[in-house]
Amino acid sequence: MGKLKKIETEIEGVYIIEPTIFGDERGFFFESYNKRDFQEIGILDEFVQDNHSKSRKGVLRGLHFQTEHSQGKLIRVIKGGVLDIAVDLRKDSATFGKSIKVELTEENRRMLYIPKNFAHGFLTITEEAECLYKCNDYYYPEYESGIIWNDSELNIDWELKKYNLKKEDLIFSEKDKRHQSFKEYKKAGGER
């Protein structure tokens, strides 16, 4: 019971995880996390913190990272849907500065595994969405940082038209409005 399908993405180390779902007329059941099953597919992280967020349509969170104590994450949606984005900040990676986007919904029940040294963000694409994510290090506010969501060099297509959203519909925290550019991030050597 509880076997996982690991789908490689175009960025090394980032995986889409599909759990085995057991469903019948009563509903469904699946193991959202089983350490042995994750180890069998090569994800060896020791998760130490679980986060739960709720957002309304148009909320864009990110692109977040910590300058120290980088967090690897396992993200899933339990209500609604999000367009989840991960940006490779590993300086020695062939995909440094590249991003990946995955639609995570309560219907597809996919999870996204993002290793350490990535910036992460998501756009809420349904009326409401609730995300759960496991982290392999603790949150340290003193190391919190980010890259602006619409950075011209990263050139992320948030697919606003697909989700019937306009730029003026987007909702940000004050902190997320002030994030640095990717150029500033590189110039500072990965610091805030």
mmCIF file of C-alpha atoms in Angstrom:
data_model
loop_
_atom_site.group_PDB
_atom_site.id
_atom_site.type_symbol
_atom_site.label_atom_id
_atom_site.label_comp_id
_atom_site.label_asym_id
_atom_site.label_seq_id
_atom_site.Cartn_x
_atom_site.Cartn_y
_atom_site.Cartn_z
ATOM 1 C CA MET A 1 0.000 0.000 0.000
ATOM 2 C CA GLY A 2 1.152 3.563 -0.575
ATOM 3 C CA LYS A 3 3.528 3.272 -3.533
ATOM 4 C CA LEU A 4 4.615 6.496 -5.213
ATOM 5 C CA LYS A 5 5.317 7.462 -8.807
ATOM 6 C CA LYS A 6 8.257 9.878 -9.165
ATOM 7 C CA ILE A 7 8.182 11.978 -12.344
ATOM 8 C CA GLU A 8 11.420 13.665 -13.397
ATOM 9 C CA THR A 9 11.204 17.310 -14.478
ATOM 10 C CA GLU A 10 13.487 19.387 -16.664
ATOM 11 C CA ILE A 11 15.316 20.580 -13.526
ATOM 12 C CA GLU A 12 17.475 17.970 -11.834
ATOM 13 C CA GLY A 13 16.316 17.154 -8.312
ATOM 14 C CA VAL A 14 12.788 18.579 -8.697
ATOM 15 C CA TYR A 15 10.137 15.865 -8.927
ATOM 16 C CA ILE A 16 6.408 15.552 -9.347
ATOM 17 C CA ILE A 17 5.140 12.851 -7.005
ATOM 18 C CA GLU A 18 1.926 10.946 -7.696
ATOM 19 C CA PRO A 19 0.597 8.824 -4.825
ATOM 20 C CA THR A 20 -1.453 5.682 -5.279
ATOM 21 C CA ILE A 21 -5.092 6.595 -4.635
ATOM 22 C CA PHE A 22 -7.575 4.059 -3.309
ATOM 23 C CA GLY A 23 -11.100 5.171 -4.097
ATOM 24 C CA ASP A 24 -14.609 3.758 -4.028
ATOM 25 C CA GLU A 25 -18.169 4.962 -3.465
ATOM 26 C CA ARG A 26 -17.212 6.143 0.038
ATOM 27 C CA GLY A 27 -14.471 8.507 -1.171
ATOM 28 C CA PHE A 28 -10.716 7.948 -1.321
ATOM 29 C CA PHE A 29 -7.647 7.167 0.761
ATOM 30 C CA PHE A 30 -3.946 7.645 0.154
ATOM 31 C CA GLU A 31 -0.772 7.969 2.146
ATOM 32 C CA SER A 32 0.368 11.540 1.657
ATOM 33 C CA TYR A 33 3.691 10.806 3.321
ATOM 34 C CA ASN A 34 5.442 7.575 4.182
ATOM 35 C CA LYS A 35 9.154 7.917 4.907
ATOM 36 C CA ARG A 36 10.004 4.418 3.610
ATOM 37 C CA ASP A 37 8.184 4.991 0.311
ATOM 38 C CA PHE A 38 9.913 8.334 -0.207
ATOM 39 C CA GLN A 39 13.300 6.749 0.578
ATOM 40 C CA GLU A 40 12.577 4.025 -1.999
ATOM 41 C CA ILE A 41 12.216 6.695 -4.716
ATOM 42 C CA GLY A 42 15.364 8.511 -3.573
ATOM 43 C CA ILE A 43 13.957 11.345 -1.451
ATOM 44 C CA LEU A 44 15.867 11.027 1.810
ATOM 45 C CA ASP A 45 14.951 14.326 3.468
ATOM 46 C CA GLU A 46 14.180 14.459 7.165
ATOM 47 C CA PHE A 47 11.168 16.766 7.265
ATOM 48 C CA VAL A 48 11.046 18.852 10.454
ATOM 49 C CA GLN A 49 8.248 21.370 9.879
ATOM 50 C CA ASP A 50 4.773 21.271 8.291
ATOM 51 C CA ASN A 51 3.129 24.451 6.981
ATOM 52 C CA HIS A 52 -0.505 25.037 5.984
ATOM 53 C CA SER A 53 -1.610 28.070 3.980
ATOM 54 C CA LYS A 54 -4.986 29.249 2.744
ATOM 55 C CA SER A 55 -5.293 31.774 -0.074
ATOM 56 C CA ARG A 56 -8.006 33.228 -2.266
ATOM 57 C CA LYS A 57 -7.893 33.457 -6.055
ATOM 58 C CA GLY A 58 -5.235 35.818 -7.335
ATOM 59 C CA VAL A 59 -2.995 35.573 -4.275
ATOM 60 C CA LEU A 60 0.602 35.251 -5.406
ATOM 61 C CA ARG A 61 3.090 34.182 -2.745
ATOM 62 C CA GLY A 62 6.800 34.290 -3.464
ATOM 63 C CA LEU A 63 9.333 33.864 -4.729
ATOM 64 C CA HIS A 64 10.679 32.941 -1.268
ATOM 65 C CA PHE A 65 13.916 31.419 -0.027
ATOM 66 C CA GLN A 66 16.203 31.582 3.003
ATOM 67 C CA THR A 67 19.763 32.864 2.578
ATOM 68 C CA GLU A 68 20.873 30.373 5.250
ATOM 69 C CA HIS A 69 19.107 27.203 6.380
ATOM 70 C CA SER A 70 17.679 26.671 2.900
ATOM 71 C CA GLN A 71 14.500 24.589 2.984
ATOM 72 C CA GLY A 72 13.691 21.655 0.754
ATOM 73 C CA LYS A 73 9.918 21.296 0.430
ATOM 74 C CA LEU A 74 7.243 18.750 -0.391
ATOM 75 C CA ILE A 75 4.119 20.655 -1.469
ATOM 76 C CA ARG A 76 0.553 19.484 -2.045
ATOM 77 C CA VAL A 77 -2.881 21.070 -2.298
ATOM 78 C CA ILE A 78 -5.829 19.769 -0.270
ATOM 79 C CA LYS A 79 -8.412 22.286 -1.487
ATOM 80 C CA GLY A 80 -8.589 24.165 -4.782
ATOM 81 C CA GLY A 81 -5.530 24.635 -6.931
ATOM 82 C CA VAL A 82 -2.314 26.578 -7.403
ATOM 83 C CA LEU A 83 0.283 27.112 -10.078
ATOM 84 C CA ASP A 84 3.441 26.245 -8.165
ATOM 85 C CA ILE A 85 6.808 27.682 -9.225
ATOM 86 C CA ALA A 86 10.357 26.691 -8.254
ATOM 87 C CA VAL A 87 13.449 28.627 -9.384
ATOM 88 C CA ASP A 88 16.879 26.967 -9.308
ATOM 89 C CA LEU A 89 19.282 29.037 -7.157
ATOM 90 C CA ARG A 90 22.069 26.412 -7.135
ATOM 91 C CA LYS A 91 24.987 28.411 -8.545
ATOM 92 C CA ASP A 92 26.806 25.348 -9.936
ATOM 93 C CA SER A 93 23.691 23.900 -11.576
ATOM 94 C CA ALA A 94 23.273 23.747 -15.345
ATOM 95 C CA THR A 95 19.737 25.072 -14.746
ATOM 96 C CA PHE A 96 20.708 27.998 -12.461
ATOM 97 C CA GLY A 97 18.025 30.682 -12.868
ATOM 98 C CA LYS A 98 15.601 28.349 -14.641
ATOM 99 C CA SER A 99 12.114 27.771 -13.289
ATOM 100 C CA ILE A 100 9.596 24.995 -13.319
ATOM 101 C CA LYS A 101 5.855 25.317 -12.896
ATOM 102 C CA VAL A 102 3.393 22.633 -11.945
ATOM 103 C CA GLU A 103 -0.353 22.824 -11.415
ATOM 104 C CA LEU A 104 -1.182 21.253 -8.060
ATOM 105 C CA THR A 105 -4.871 20.667 -7.362
ATOM 106 C CA GLU A 106 -7.103 18.767 -4.996
ATOM 107 C CA GLU A 107 -8.230 16.739 -8.039
ATOM 108 C CA ASN A 108 -4.821 15.672 -9.407
ATOM 109 C CA ARG A 109 -3.412 15.112 -5.874
ATOM 110 C CA ARG A 110 0.090 15.619 -7.206
ATOM 111 C CA MET A 111 2.903 16.735 -4.947
ATOM 112 C CA LEU A 112 5.965 18.741 -5.889
ATOM 113 C CA TYR A 113 9.318 17.977 -4.303
ATOM 114 C CA ILE A 114 11.733 20.922 -4.357
ATOM 115 C CA PRO A 115 15.233 20.410 -2.917
ATOM 116 C CA LYS A 116 17.215 23.013 -0.984
ATOM 117 C CA ASN A 117 18.532 26.127 -2.746
ATOM 118 C CA PHE A 118 15.425 26.984 -4.742
ATOM 119 C CA ALA A 119 13.138 30.000 -4.601
ATOM 120 C CA HIS A 120 9.491 28.991 -4.305
ATOM 121 C CA GLY A 121 6.160 30.647 -4.967
ATOM 122 C CA PHE A 122 2.642 29.965 -6.130
ATOM 123 C CA LEU A 123 -0.402 31.614 -7.663
ATOM 124 C CA THR A 124 -3.860 30.649 -6.388
ATOM 125 C CA ILE A 125 -5.897 29.679 -9.465
ATOM 126 C CA THR A 126 -9.214 28.685 -7.835
ATOM 127 C CA GLU A 127 -11.607 30.648 -5.620
ATOM 128 C CA GLU A 128 -9.728 29.314 -2.592
ATOM 129 C CA ALA A 129 -6.765 27.016 -2.124
ATOM 130 C CA GLU A 130 -5.189 25.325 0.849
ATOM 131 C CA CYS A 131 -1.620 24.088 0.584
ATOM 132 C CA LEU A 132 0.284 21.796 2.907
ATOM 133 C CA TYR A 133 4.029 21.636 2.690
ATOM 134 C CA LYS A 134 6.690 19.776 4.557
ATOM 135 C CA CYS A 135 10.086 21.448 5.050
ATOM 136 C CA ASN A 136 13.436 19.820 5.769
ATOM 137 C CA ASP A 137 14.705 22.770 7.820
ATOM 138 C CA TYR A 138 13.087 25.263 10.136
ATOM 139 C CA TYR A 139 11.879 28.741 9.221
ATOM 140 C CA TYR A 140 14.309 31.466 10.312
ATOM 141 C CA PRO A 141 12.843 34.948 9.758
ATOM 142 C CA GLU A 142 16.286 36.566 9.948
ATOM 143 C CA TYR A 143 17.316 34.671 6.762
ATOM 144 C CA GLU A 144 14.083 35.243 4.871
ATOM 145 C CA SER A 145 14.493 36.668 1.383
ATOM 146 C CA GLY A 146 12.932 36.613 -2.052
ATOM 147 C CA ILE A 147 13.046 37.485 -5.714
ATOM 148 C CA ILE A 148 10.318 39.600 -7.271
ATOM 149 C CA TRP A 149 7.600 37.534 -8.967
ATOM 150 C CA ASN A 150 7.798 39.333 -12.327
ATOM 151 C CA ASP A 151 11.585 39.536 -12.666
ATOM 152 C CA SER A 152 12.445 40.259 -16.293
ATOM 153 C CA GLU A 153 15.480 37.944 -16.366
ATOM 154 C CA LEU A 154 13.624 34.957 -14.895
ATOM 155 C CA ASN A 155 10.723 35.717 -17.271
ATOM 156 C CA ILE A 156 8.237 33.368 -15.578
ATOM 157 C CA ASP A 157 4.927 32.973 -17.397
ATOM 158 C CA TRP A 158 2.356 32.871 -14.585
ATOM 159 C CA GLU A 159 -0.322 32.043 -17.193
ATOM 160 C CA LEU A 160 -2.676 34.750 -15.919
ATOM 161 C CA LYS A 161 -4.881 34.615 -19.032
ATOM 162 C CA LYS A 162 -5.382 30.839 -18.632
ATOM 163 C CA TYR A 163 -6.759 31.410 -15.119
ATOM 164 C CA ASN A 164 -8.870 34.479 -16.037
ATOM 165 C CA LEU A 165 -6.636 36.816 -14.065
ATOM 166 C CA LYS A 166 -5.100 40.177 -14.885
ATOM 167 C CA LYS A 167 -2.005 41.701 -13.329
ATOM 168 C CA GLU A 168 -4.211 44.161 -11.414
ATOM 169 C CA ASP A 169 -6.160 41.209 -9.897
ATOM 170 C CA LEU A 170 -3.063 39.835 -8.154
ATOM 171 C CA ILE A 171 -2.810 40.087 -4.371
ATOM 172 C CA PHE A 172 0.590 40.302 -2.653
ATOM 173 C CA SER A 173 1.916 40.764 0.838
ATOM 174 C CA GLU A 174 3.775 44.043 1.354
ATOM 175 C CA LYS A 175 6.958 42.013 1.782
ATOM 176 C CA ASP A 176 6.490 40.204 -1.547
ATOM 177 C CA LYS A 177 6.033 43.520 -3.378
ATOM 178 C CA ARG A 178 9.541 44.601 -2.292
ATOM 179 C CA HIS A 179 11.618 41.547 -3.247
ATOM 180 C CA GLN A 180 14.891 42.032 -5.073
ATOM 181 C CA SER A 181 15.517 41.314 -8.745
ATOM 182 C CA PHE A 182 17.384 38.203 -9.833
ATOM 183 C CA LYS A 183 20.226 40.485 -10.986
ATOM 184 C CA GLU A 184 20.448 41.990 -7.473
ATOM 185 C CA TYR A 185 20.374 38.500 -5.973
ATOM 186 C CA LYS A 186 23.310 37.390 -8.166
ATOM 187 C CA LYS A 187 25.262 40.604 -7.537
ATOM 188 C CA ALA A 188 24.948 40.122 -3.767
ATOM 189 C CA GLY A 189 26.173 36.543 -4.098
ATOM 190 C CA GLY A 190 22.862 35.103 -2.941
ATOM 191 C CA GLU A 191 22.423 37.392 0.029
ATOM 192 C CA ARG A 192 19.352 39.529 0.688
#
